[in-house]
Coordinates of C-alpha atoms in Angstrom, one line a residue:
Chain Y
X1 CA 78.0 79.0 90.2
X2 CA 81.0 81.1 89.3
X3 CA 81.8 81.8 93.0
X4 CA 81.5 78.1 93.8
X5 CA 84.0 77.2 91.0
X6 CA 86.3 79.9 92.3
X7 CA 86.2 78.4 95.8
X8 CA 87.1 75.0 94.4
X9 CA 90.0 76.7 92.6
X10 CA 91.2 78.2 96.0
X11 CA 91.1 74.7 97.6
X12 CA 93.1 73.2 94.7
X13 CA 95.5 76.0 94.5
X14 CA 96.2 75.9 98.3
X15 CA 96.6 72.1 98.2
X16 CA 99.0 72.2 95.3
X17 CA 101.0 75.0 96.8
X18 CA 101.1 73.3 100.2
X19 CA 102.4 70.1 98.5
X20 CA 105.1 72.1 96.8
X21 CA 106.0 74.0 100.0
X22 CA 106.3 70.6 101.8
X23 CA 108.7 69.4 99.1
X24 CA 110.9 72.5 99.9
X25 CA 111.1 71.4 103.5
X26 CA 109.2 72.8 106.4
X27 CA 111.3 72.3 109.5
X28 CA 114.8 70.8 109.4
X29 CA 117.6 70.2 112.0
X30 CA 118.8 73.8 111.7
X31 CA 115.3 75.1 112.3
X32 CA 112.6 76.4 109.9
X33 CA 113.1 75.8 106.2
X34 CA 112.1 77.6 103.0
X35 CA 108.8 75.8 102.8
X36 CA 107.5 76.7 106.3
X37 CA 106.0 80.1 105.6
X38 CA 104.4 79.2 102.2
X39 CA 103.1 76.0 103.7
X40 CA 101.2 77.9 106.4
X41 CA 99.9 80.4 103.8
X42 CA 98.8 77.6 101.4
X43 CA 97.0 75.8 104.2
X44 CA 95.1 79.0 105.0
X45 CA 94.1 79.5 101.3
X46 CA 92.8 75.9 101.2
X47 CA 91.0 76.3 104.6
X48 CA 89.4 79.5 103.6
X49 CA 88.3 78.0 100.3
X50 CA 86.7 75.1 102.1
X51 CA 84.8 77.5 104.5
X52 CA 83.6 79.6 101.6
X53 CA 82.5 76.6 99.7
X54 CA 80.5 75.3 102.7
X55 CA 78.5 78.6 103.0
X56 CA 74.8 78.1 102.5
X57 CA 73.6 79.1 99.0
X58 CA 71.6 82.0 100.4
X59 CA 74.9 83.7 101.3
X60 CA 76.4 83.3 97.8
X61 CA 75.5 86.2 95.6
X62 CA 75.8 86.0 91.8
X63 CA 78.5 88.4 90.6
X64 CA 77.2 91.2 88.4
X65 CA 79.4 90.6 85.3
X66 CA 78.9 93.0 82.3
X67 CA 76.9 92.0 79.3
X68 CA 76.7 93.3 75.7
X69 CA 78.3 96.7 75.2
X70 CA 79.9 96.8 78.8
X71 CA 81.5 93.4 78.2
X72 CA 82.9 94.5 74.8
X73 CA 84.4 97.6 76.4
X74 CA 86.1 95.5 79.1
X75 CA 87.4 93.0 76.6
X76 CA 88.6 95.8 74.4
X77 CA 90.8 97.1 77.3
X78 CA 92.1 93.6 77.9
X79 CA 92.8 93.1 74.2
X80 CA 94.6 96.4 74.0
X81 CA 96.9 95.4 76.9
X82 CA 97.6 92.0 75.4
X83 CA 98.6 93.7 72.1
X84 CA 100.8 96.1 74.1
X85 CA 102.6 93.5 76.1
X86 CA 103.0 91.1 73.1
X87 CA 104.0 93.8 70.7
X88 CA 106.3 96.0 72.7
X89 CA 109.5 93.8 72.5
X90 CA 109.1 93.6 68.6
X91 CA 107.5 96.9 67.6
X92 CA 108.9 99.2 70.3
X93 CA 106.9 101.3 72.8
X94 CA 105.7 104.0 70.3
X95 CA 104.2 101.7 67.7
X96 CA 102.8 99.2 70.2
X97 CA 101.1 101.9 72.2
X98 CA 99.8 103.7 69.1
X99 CA 98.1 100.4 68.0
X100 CA 96.8 99.8 71.6
X101 CA 95.4 103.3 71.7
X102 CA 93.5 102.8 68.4
X103 CA 92.1 99.5 69.7
X104 CA 91.0 101.2 72.9
X105 CA 89.4 104.2 71.3
X106 CA 87.7 102.1 68.6
X107 CA 86.3 99.4 70.9
X108 CA 85.6 101.3 74.1
X109 CA 84.8 104.8 72.9
X110 CA 83.7 103.9 69.4
X111 CA 85.6 107.0 68.1
X112 CA 85.7 107.6 64.4
X113 CA 88.9 106.5 62.7
X114 CA 90.1 110.1 62.3
X115 CA 89.7 111.0 66.0
X116 CA 91.1 107.7 67.1
X117 CA 94.3 108.1 65.0
X118 CA 94.7 111.7 66.0
X119 CA 94.2 111.0 69.8
X120 CA 96.4 107.9 69.6
X121 CA 99.2 109.8 67.9
X122 CA 99.0 112.8 70.3
X123 CA 98.9 110.7 73.5
X124 CA 101.6 108.3 72.4
X125 CA 103.9 111.2 71.4
X126 CA 103.2 113.0 74.7
X127 CA 103.9 110.0 76.9
X128 CA 107.0 109.1 74.8
X129 CA 108.3 112.6 75.0
X130 CA 107.6 112.9 78.8
X131 CA 109.1 109.6 79.9
X132 CA 111.5 108.7 77.1
X133 CA 112.9 112.1 76.5
X134 CA 112.3 114.4 79.5
X135 CA 112.7 111.8 82.3
X136 CA 115.3 109.8 80.3
X137 CA 113.5 106.5 80.7
X138 CA 114.8 103.7 78.4
X139 CA 111.6 102.7 76.6
X140 CA 111.9 99.8 74.1
X141 CA 112.5 100.9 70.5
X142 CA 111.4 99.1 67.4
X143 CA 113.6 97.9 64.4
X144 CA 113.3 101.4 62.9
X145 CA 115.0 103.0 65.9
X146 CA 112.0 104.6 67.6
Chain Q
X1 CA 111.9 119.4 123.2
X2 CA 113.5 116.6 121.3
X3 CA 110.6 116.6 118.9
X4 CA 111.0 120.3 118.3
X5 CA 114.7 119.9 117.7
X6 CA 113.9 117.2 115.2
X7 CA 111.3 119.3 113.5
X8 CA 113.9 122.1 113.1
X9 CA 116.2 119.5 111.5
X10 CA 113.3 118.6 109.2
X11 CA 112.7 122.1 108.2
X12 CA 116.4 122.5 107.4
X13 CA 116.1 119.5 105.1
X14 CA 112.8 120.5 103.4
X15 CA 113.4 124.2 103.0
X16 CA 115.7 123.8 100.0
X17 CA 114.6 124.8 96.5
X18 CA 114.8 121.2 95.2
X19 CA 112.7 119.6 98.1
X20 CA 110.2 122.5 98.1
X21 CA 109.7 122.0 94.4
X22 CA 109.1 118.3 94.9
X23 CA 106.7 118.9 97.7
X24 CA 104.8 121.4 95.5
X25 CA 104.9 119.0 92.5
X26 CA 103.6 116.2 94.7
X27 CA 100.8 118.4 96.1
X28 CA 99.9 119.4 92.6
X29 CA 99.8 115.9 91.2
X30 CA 98.0 114.7 94.4
X31 CA 95.3 117.3 93.9
X32 CA 95.0 116.4 90.2
X33 CA 94.7 112.7 91.1
X34 CA 92.1 113.5 93.7
X35 CA 90.1 115.7 91.2
X36 CA 90.2 113.2 88.3
X37 CA 87.7 110.3 88.9
X38 CA 89.1 106.9 88.2
X39 CA 92.7 107.6 89.2
X40 CA 93.3 106.9 92.9
X41 CA 96.2 107.9 95.0
X42 CA 97.5 104.4 95.2
X43 CA 97.6 104.0 91.4
X44 CA 99.2 107.4 91.1
X45 CA 101.9 106.6 93.7
X46 CA 102.6 103.3 91.9
X47 CA 102.9 105.1 88.5
X48 CA 105.3 107.7 89.9
X49 CA 107.3 105.4 92.1
X50 CA 109.9 104.6 89.4
X51 CA 110.4 108.4 88.8
X52 CA 111.5 108.7 92.5
X53 CA 114.3 106.2 92.0
X54 CA 116.2 109.0 90.3
X55 CA 115.6 111.3 93.3
X56 CA 117.2 111.4 96.7
X57 CA 115.4 109.3 99.3
X58 CA 114.1 112.4 101.0
X59 CA 113.0 114.0 97.7
X60 CA 111.2 110.9 96.6
X61 CA 109.4 110.3 99.9
X62 CA 108.4 114.0 100.2
X63 CA 106.9 113.8 96.7
X64 CA 105.1 110.5 97.3
X65 CA 103.7 111.5 100.7
X66 CA 102.4 114.8 99.3
X67 CA 100.6 113.0 96.5
X68 CA 98.9 110.9 99.2
X69 CA 97.6 113.8 101.2
X70 CA 97.1 116.0 98.2
X71 CA 94.6 113.5 96.8
X72 CA 92.5 113.8 99.9
X73 CA 92.1 117.5 99.3
X74 CA 91.3 117.2 95.6
X75 CA 88.8 114.3 96.0
X76 CA 86.2 116.6 97.4
X77 CA 86.0 118.9 94.3
X78 CA 84.7 116.0 92.1
X79 CA 82.3 114.7 94.8
X80 CA 80.7 118.1 95.3
X81 CA 80.5 119.2 91.7
X82 CA 79.9 115.9 89.9
X83 CA 78.5 113.6 92.6
X84 CA 81.3 111.2 91.7
X85 CA 84.1 110.6 94.3
X86 CA 87.5 111.7 93.0
X87 CA 88.9 109.0 95.2
X88 CA 87.5 106.5 97.7
X89 CA 87.8 108.7 100.8
X90 CA 85.5 111.3 99.3
X91 CA 82.6 109.0 98.7
X92 CA 80.8 110.3 101.7
X93 CA 81.3 113.9 100.7
X94 CA 79.0 113.3 97.7
X95 CA 76.0 113.0 100.0
X96 CA 75.8 116.5 101.4
X97 CA 78.5 118.2 99.3
X98 CA 76.6 117.6 96.1
X99 CA 73.3 118.6 97.7
X100 CA 74.9 121.9 98.7
X101 CA 76.1 122.4 95.1
X102 CA 72.5 121.7 93.8
X103 CA 71.3 124.4 96.2
X104 CA 73.8 126.9 94.7
X105 CA 76.3 126.5 97.6
X106 CA 79.1 124.8 95.8
X107 CA 81.5 127.6 96.9
X108 CA 81.0 127.2 100.7
X109 CA 81.1 123.4 100.3
X110 CA 84.4 123.5 98.5
X111 CA 85.7 126.2 100.9
X112 CA 84.9 124.3 104.1
X113 CA 86.3 121.1 102.5
X114 CA 89.6 122.8 101.8
X115 CA 89.8 124.7 105.0
X116 CA 88.7 121.7 107.1
X117 CA 91.3 119.6 105.3
X118 CA 94.0 122.2 106.1
X119 CA 93.1 122.4 109.8
X120 CA 92.8 118.7 110.2
X121 CA 96.0 118.0 108.1
X122 CA 98.0 120.4 110.2
X123 CA 96.6 119.1 113.5
X124 CA 97.4 115.6 112.4
X125 CA 101.0 116.5 111.6
X126 CA 101.3 118.3 115.0
X127 CA 100.2 115.2 116.9
X128 CA 102.4 113.0 114.7
X129 CA 105.4 115.2 115.5
X130 CA 105.2 114.3 119.2
X131 CA 103.6 110.9 119.0
X132 CA 105.7 109.0 116.4
X133 CA 109.0 109.4 118.2
X134 CA 107.4 108.2 121.4
X135 CA 106.1 105.1 119.8
X136 CA 109.4 104.4 118.1
X137 CA 111.2 104.9 121.4
X138 CA 108.9 102.3 123.1
X139 CA 109.4 99.8 120.3
X140 CA 113.2 100.2 120.0
X141 CA 113.9 97.2 122.2
X142 CA 111.8 94.9 120.1
X143 CA 113.5 91.8 118.8
X144 CA 112.3 89.4 116.0
X145 CA 109.6 87.7 118.2
X146 CA 108.1 91.1 119.2
X147 CA 108.3 92.4 115.6
X148 CA 106.6 89.2 114.4
X149 CA 103.8 89.6 117.0
X150 CA 103.4 93.3 116.2
X151 CA 103.0 92.5 112.5
X152 CA 100.5 89.7 113.2
X153 CA 98.5 92.2 115.3
X154 CA 98.6 94.7 112.5
X155 CA 97.3 92.1 110.0
X156 CA 94.5 91.1 112.4
X157 CA 93.5 94.7 112.8
X158 CA 93.4 95.1 109.0
X159 CA 91.1 92.1 108.8
X160 CA 89.0 93.6 111.6
X161 CA 88.5 96.8 109.7
X162 CA 87.9 95.6 106.2
X163 CA 84.5 95.7 104.6
X164 CA 82.8 92.5 103.6
X165 CA 83.6 88.9 104.4
X166 CA 86.4 88.2 106.9
X167 CA 87.1 84.8 105.4
X168 CA 87.6 86.4 102.0
X169 CA 90.0 88.9 103.7
X170 CA 91.9 86.1 105.3
X171 CA 92.1 84.3 102.0
X172 CA 93.4 87.5 100.3
X173 CA 96.0 87.9 103.0
X174 CA 97.3 84.3 102.6
X175 CA 97.4 84.8 98.8
X176 CA 99.5 88.0 99.4
X177 CA 101.9 85.9 101.4
X178 CA 102.1 83.2 98.7
X179 CA 102.6 85.7 95.9
X180 CA 105.4 87.3 97.9
X181 CA 107.0 83.9 98.4
X182 CA 107.7 83.6 94.7
X183 CA 111.4 84.2 94.0
X184 CA 114.4 83.8 96.3
X185 CA 114.0 82.8 99.9
X186 CA 114.7 85.9 102.1
X187 CA 116.9 83.8 104.5
X188 CA 118.9 81.3 102.4
X189 CA 118.5 82.5 98.9
X190 CA 116.8 79.3 97.7
X191 CA 114.4 79.6 94.7
X192 CA 110.7 79.1 95.5
X193 CA 107.7 78.8 93.1
X194 CA 109.9 79.9 90.2
X195 CA 109.6 76.6 88.2
X196 CA 112.8 77.4 86.4
X197 CA 111.6 80.7 85.1
X198 CA 114.2 83.5 85.0
X199 CA 111.5 86.1 85.1
X200 CA 110.1 84.7 88.3
X201 CA 113.4 84.3 90.1
X202 CA 113.5 88.0 91.0
X203 CA 110.0 87.7 92.6
X204 CA 106.8 89.3 91.6
X205 CA 107.2 93.1 91.1
X206 CA 105.3 95.2 93.7
X207 CA 104.5 97.9 91.1
X208 CA 103.1 95.4 88.6
X209 CA 100.8 94.0 91.4
X210 CA 99.6 97.4 92.7
X211 CA 99.1 99.0 89.2
X212 CA 97.3 95.9 88.1
X213 CA 95.0 95.6 91.1
X214 CA 94.3 99.3 91.6
X215 CA 95.0 100.9 88.2
X216 CA 94.0 98.4 85.5
X217 CA 91.1 96.9 87.6
X218 CA 89.8 100.4 88.3
X219 CA 89.8 101.2 84.5
X220 CA 88.1 97.9 83.7
X221 CA 85.3 98.7 86.3
X222 CA 84.9 102.3 84.9
X223 CA 84.8 101.4 81.2
X224 CA 82.1 98.8 82.0
X225 CA 79.6 101.5 82.8
X226 CA 81.0 104.7 81.2
X227 CA 78.3 106.8 83.0
X228 CA 77.8 110.4 81.8
X229 CA 78.1 113.1 84.4
X230 CA 76.9 116.6 84.8
X231 CA 79.1 119.4 86.1
X232 CA 77.0 121.5 88.4
X233 CA 79.0 124.8 88.3
X234 CA 81.4 126.3 85.8
X235 CA 82.5 129.1 87.9
X236 CA 82.9 128.9 91.7
X237 CA 82.0 132.0 93.7
X238 CA 81.9 132.7 97.4
X239 CA 84.4 130.1 98.6
X240 CA 84.7 131.6 102.1
X241 CA 82.0 130.0 104.3
X242 CA 79.6 132.4 106.1
X243 CA 79.6 132.9 109.9
X244 CA 76.6 130.4 110.2
X245 CA 78.6 127.9 108.2
X246 CA 81.6 128.3 110.5
X247 CA 79.4 127.9 113.6
X248 CA 78.0 124.7 112.2
X249 CA 81.3 123.3 111.1
X250 CA 84.1 124.1 113.6
X251 CA 83.2 121.3 116.0
X252 CA 82.8 118.8 113.2
X253 CA 86.3 119.8 111.9
X254 CA 87.8 119.2 115.3
X255 CA 86.0 115.9 115.9
X256 CA 86.9 114.8 112.4
X257 CA 90.5 115.6 113.0
X258 CA 90.7 113.6 116.2
X259 CA 88.7 110.6 114.9
X260 CA 90.6 110.6 111.6
X261 CA 93.9 110.6 113.3
X262 CA 93.1 107.7 115.6
X263 CA 91.5 105.6 112.8
X264 CA 94.4 106.4 110.5
X265 CA 96.8 104.7 112.9
X266 CA 94.8 101.5 113.1
X267 CA 95.9 99.0 110.5
X268 CA 93.0 98.6 108.1
X269 CA 91.7 102.0 109.0
X270 CA 92.9 104.9 107.0
X271 CA 91.2 107.8 105.2
X272 CA 88.2 105.9 103.8
X273 CA 87.1 104.4 107.1
X274 CA 87.8 107.7 108.9
X275 CA 85.5 109.7 106.5
X276 CA 82.6 107.2 106.8
X277 CA 83.0 107.1 110.6
X278 CA 83.1 110.9 110.9
X279 CA 79.9 111.2 108.8
X280 CA 78.1 108.6 111.0
X281 CA 79.3 110.4 114.1
X282 CA 78.1 113.8 112.9
X283 CA 74.7 112.5 111.9
X284 CA 74.3 110.7 115.2
X285 CA 75.1 113.6 117.5
X286 CA 73.3 116.3 115.3
X287 CA 70.3 118.0 116.9
X288 CA 68.5 117.7 113.5
X289 CA 69.8 114.5 111.9
X290 CA 67.2 114.8 109.1
X291 CA 69.3 117.7 107.6
X292 CA 71.9 115.2 106.6
X293 CA 71.6 114.1 103.0
X294 CA 70.0 117.5 102.2
X295 CA 73.1 119.7 102.2
X296 CA 74.3 119.8 105.9
X297 CA 77.7 121.5 105.9
X298 CA 78.9 119.4 108.8
X299 CA 78.5 116.4 106.5
X300 CA 81.2 117.9 104.4
X301 CA 83.4 119.4 107.1
X302 CA 83.7 116.3 109.3
X303 CA 84.5 113.6 106.7
X304 CA 86.9 115.9 104.7
X305 CA 88.8 116.7 108.0
X306 CA 88.8 113.1 109.0
X307 CA 90.3 111.8 105.8
X308 CA 93.1 114.3 105.9
X309 CA 93.9 113.8 109.5
X310 CA 93.9 110.0 108.9
X311 CA 96.8 110.4 106.4
X312 CA 99.1 111.8 109.2
X313 CA 97.8 109.0 111.5
X314 CA 98.5 106.3 109.0
X315 CA 102.1 107.4 108.5
X316 CA 102.9 106.8 112.2
X317 CA 102.8 103.0 112.2
X318 CA 104.7 102.8 108.9
X319 CA 107.5 105.2 109.9
X320 CA 107.8 104.3 113.6
X321 CA 107.1 100.6 113.5
X322 CA 107.5 99.6 109.8
X323 CA 103.9 98.4 109.7
X324 CA 101.7 99.8 106.9
X325 CA 98.0 100.4 107.9
X326 CA 96.6 100.6 104.3
X327 CA 97.7 99.8 100.7
X328 CA 99.0 103.3 100.2
X329 CA 101.3 103.2 103.2
X330 CA 102.3 99.7 102.2
X331 CA 103.5 101.1 98.9
X332 CA 105.4 103.9 100.7
X333 CA 107.0 101.2 102.8
X334 CA 107.9 99.4 99.6
X335 CA 109.4 102.6 98.2
X336 CA 111.6 103.1 101.3
X337 CA 112.8 99.4 101.1
X338 CA 113.6 99.9 97.4
X339 CA 115.7 102.9 98.4
X340 CA 117.6 100.7 100.8
X341 CA 115.9 102.1 103.9
X342 CA 114.2 99.9 106.4
X343 CA 111.5 101.8 108.4
X344 CA 110.9 100.6 111.9
X345 CA 111.7 101.6 115.5
X346 CA 115.3 102.4 114.6
X347 CA 114.3 104.5 111.6
X348 CA 114.0 107.8 113.5
X349 CA 117.3 107.3 115.2
X350 CA 119.2 106.2 112.1
X351 CA 117.7 108.5 109.6
X352 CA 116.5 111.6 111.5
X353 CA 116.9 113.7 108.3
X354 CA 114.5 111.5 106.4
X355 CA 111.9 111.1 109.1
X356 CA 111.8 114.8 110.2
X357 CA 112.1 115.9 106.6
X358 CA 108.9 114.0 105.8
X359 CA 107.2 115.4 108.9
X360 CA 108.2 119.0 108.0
X361 CA 107.2 118.6 104.4
X362 CA 103.7 117.8 105.6
X363 CA 103.4 121.2 107.3
X364 CA 104.6 122.9 104.1
X365 CA 102.5 120.7 101.9
X366 CA 99.3 121.5 103.7
X367 CA 100.0 125.2 103.0
X368 CA 100.6 124.5 99.4
X369 CA 97.4 122.5 99.2
X370 CA 95.3 125.2 100.7
X371 CA 96.7 127.7 98.1
X372 CA 96.1 125.2 95.3
X373 CA 92.6 124.3 96.4
X374 CA 91.1 127.7 97.2
X375 CA 92.4 130.2 94.6
X376 CA 92.9 127.6 91.9
X377 CA 89.7 125.7 92.3
X378 CA 88.4 127.1 89.0
X379 CA 91.4 125.4 87.2
X380 CA 90.5 122.0 88.7
X381 CA 86.9 122.5 87.7
X382 CA 88.1 122.8 84.1
X383 CA 89.8 119.4 84.4
X384 CA 86.4 117.8 85.2
X385 CA 85.4 118.7 81.7
X386 CA 87.8 116.0 80.2
X387 CA 85.6 113.1 79.4
X388 CA 86.6 109.7 80.9
X389 CA 86.6 108.1 77.4
X390 CA 89.5 110.4 76.5
X391 CA 91.3 110.1 79.8
X392 CA 91.4 106.3 80.4
X393 CA 93.5 105.4 77.4
X394 CA 96.2 107.8 78.6
X395 CA 96.0 106.5 82.2
X396 CA 96.3 103.0 80.8
X397 CA 99.4 104.0 78.8
X398 CA 100.8 105.5 82.0
X399 CA 100.1 102.2 83.8
X400 CA 102.2 100.4 81.1
X401 CA 105.1 102.9 81.4
X402 CA 105.0 102.8 85.2
X403 CA 105.1 99.0 85.3
X404 CA 107.7 98.6 82.6
X405 CA 110.0 101.2 84.1
X406 CA 110.5 99.4 87.4
X407 CA 112.6 96.6 85.9
X408 CA 112.6 97.3 82.1
X409 CA 111.0 93.9 81.7
X410 CA 108.0 93.2 79.5
X411 CA 107.2 90.2 81.7
X412 CA 106.0 92.7 84.3
X413 CA 103.3 93.9 81.9
X414 CA 101.8 90.4 81.7
X415 CA 101.9 90.3 85.6
X416 CA 100.1 93.7 85.6
X417 CA 97.5 92.5 83.1
X418 CA 97.0 89.3 85.1
X419 CA 96.5 91.1 88.4
X420 CA 94.3 93.7 86.7
X421 CA 91.9 91.1 85.4
X422 CA 92.1 89.2 88.8
X423 CA 91.4 92.4 90.7
X424 CA 88.4 93.3 88.5
X425 CA 86.9 89.8 89.0
X426 CA 87.6 89.7 92.7
X427 CA 86.0 93.1 93.3
X428 CA 82.9 91.8 91.5
X429 CA 82.9 89.0 94.1
X430 CA 83.3 91.4 97.0
X431 CA 86.9 90.5 97.9
X432 CA 88.7 93.4 99.6
X433 CA 92.1 93.8 98.0
X434 CA 93.7 95.8 100.8
X435 CA 94.8 92.7 102.9
X436 CA 96.5 91.3 99.8
X437 CA 98.7 94.3 99.2
X438 CA 99.6 94.8 102.9
X439 CA 100.4 91.0 103.3
X440 CA 102.5 91.1 100.0
X441 CA 104.6 94.0 101.3
X442 CA 104.9 92.6 104.9
X443 CA 105.5 89.0 103.9
X444 CA 109.4 89.1 103.7
X445 CA 109.6 90.9 107.0
X446 CA 107.1 88.7 108.7
X447 CA 108.8 85.5 107.4
X448 CA 112.2 86.7 108.4
X449 CA 111.0 87.6 111.9
X450 CA 109.3 84.3 112.4
X451 CA 112.3 82.2 111.2
X452 CA 114.8 84.3 113.2
X453 CA 112.5 83.9 116.3
X454 CA 112.4 80.1 115.9
X455 CA 116.2 79.8 115.2
X456 CA 117.0 81.9 118.4
X457 CA 114.7 79.8 120.6
X458 CA 115.7 76.6 122.2
X459 CA 112.0 75.8 122.8
X460 CA 110.7 76.4 119.2
X461 CA 107.5 78.3 119.0
X462 CA 107.3 78.7 122.8
X463 CA 109.5 81.8 122.5
X464 CA 106.3 83.6 121.2
X465 CA 104.6 82.9 124.5
X466 CA 107.5 83.2 126.9
X467 CA 108.4 86.8 126.1
X468 CA 105.9 89.1 127.8
X469 CA 105.5 91.7 125.0
X470 CA 105.1 89.1 122.3
X471 CA 102.6 87.1 124.4
X472 CA 100.6 90.3 125.1
X473 CA 100.5 91.3 121.4
X474 CA 99.6 87.8 120.3
X475 CA 96.9 87.6 123.0
X476 CA 95.5 90.8 121.7
X477 CA 95.5 89.4 118.2
X478 CA 93.6 86.2 119.4
X479 CA 91.1 88.3 121.3
X480 CA 90.5 90.6 118.3
X481 CA 90.1 87.5 116.0
X482 CA 87.6 86.1 118.4
X483 CA 85.7 89.4 118.5
X484 CA 85.8 89.7 114.7
X485 CA 84.3 86.3 114.1
X486 CA 81.7 86.7 116.8
X487 CA 80.6 90.1 115.4
X488 CA 80.4 88.9 111.8
X489 CA 78.6 85.7 112.8
X490 CA 76.1 87.8 114.8
X491 CA 75.5 90.5 112.1
X492 CA 75.5 88.2 109.1
X493 CA 73.8 85.2 110.7
X494 CA 76.1 82.7 109.2
X495 CA 79.7 82.0 108.4
X496 CA 81.9 85.1 108.7

């Protein structure tokens, strides 16, 4: 079912993209336009989606998505990255990555609070020191200057 | 003679303290990446790519290339001792390598893997020394139509070699083209698919895509299971293989070297395919094939030689033609383009220092790797004690830093996350991600060649048929496509 829905998504995506590429112009008086290449690619996406959708159901395997604890671990990593991406501009790299690490260690590893905080502090400090200090990379800083 | 002169130039470039240090550092990181399961060479290259922006082009490329072939060396350690591949090309080493370790022969297994890798790696570079300039010289007269046809053939070869459904591969490739179209038109600078977003006007960042698809997606797959592993040996003794081991292995090493080199050159081939093909070949020609799977040393020697030789082979199309044969070489191509260098037939003539420096660094790097992997094997074994639950948050943090550092833009983190989740789901649905990355990197060059060809032709697309080399390359692409669909339809009994 999931794969069937994905194949429909490919068809719609390809069609919408092809329509947009067409609006950019495909071939003009001066030769090929900006839309030519994306139009060809979009048509292939839609075409491949149609072929995949037409496959007999015996060839469509149900994907083995995780359940229970495996699912929580995967969602924990995604949540951690969302917090990191959303928090970094406001909190700075150090604080955002410290919070992310705690989320990861608590949800994925189920570490105790003490070991999660210790490991989060050590790894954040090491990465900040390596990239921010040693390699001179400009990592975002929070309102408190670090 | 010209090649030898070039090689001397290369050694002149590489034998400086700074470049030797970068070659050693790359070999060290590569071995570590190979040893640690869950961190592949592609993710490592992507993470370290921003660091190379501060280096000279030669220093940066030497370091990136040495990470690539260093990972091939290190991958066998984890396969043999933990029965988990350190990276994808070492999957097949698990079969007989781990059985040898269970029989108390971890030392000879690790020894033959390292020595075989050294022999094959060096042989591969020797062939590359003479072969790459010859290919570049033949391709030097190519114009836009020939370049377009060559890239099409490379993409078709990639589809021919991928695992799983061809249609899914075609879809991934087209999606790679579409993703690369976001941003400014390469020819007239017009905005496409940006929908007024400032963040999209610069295009989708290569690093965010690669780290997402191969770094974050890999972590998501690994945390899902979090399998516990058992280290089979704390201390490794007797690394040097016995005379009987040598008798059984030397032919496999040579066969693996040749096979790996050839498969490395083919787009879509590369170290992973080379290792599997070598194992299949050794098993097929063995007098006692039933020994395979029970600790046959040829089952370690052949594939480990093949994956190292394939690295040298896979660098030939990217350096001499500008066509990547796998995602890692696609990233190397991207790294060169970021540095303002366009690999292709003119690359060797225009930047002999860079080309020959990379070649010479591979001779030196193979020696470094032999030293790192034999006397220091005990050190790498200690790294295997680090549990993945401790390692993955740090790797994830590195993914964030690597992605952010490319443009200093938080938007790239969202792109990385999006591609990470997409890569994880697509892997579950058996989509091969290699065509996506190769198409993403090649798209601007392919589009430019196509549009230049059409502009320079009074007969439109007929130029692609009228020029003999172009027609030949496109005919080969069509023939290969026909063969591919016929083979898949036959073997899978339905749609390809």
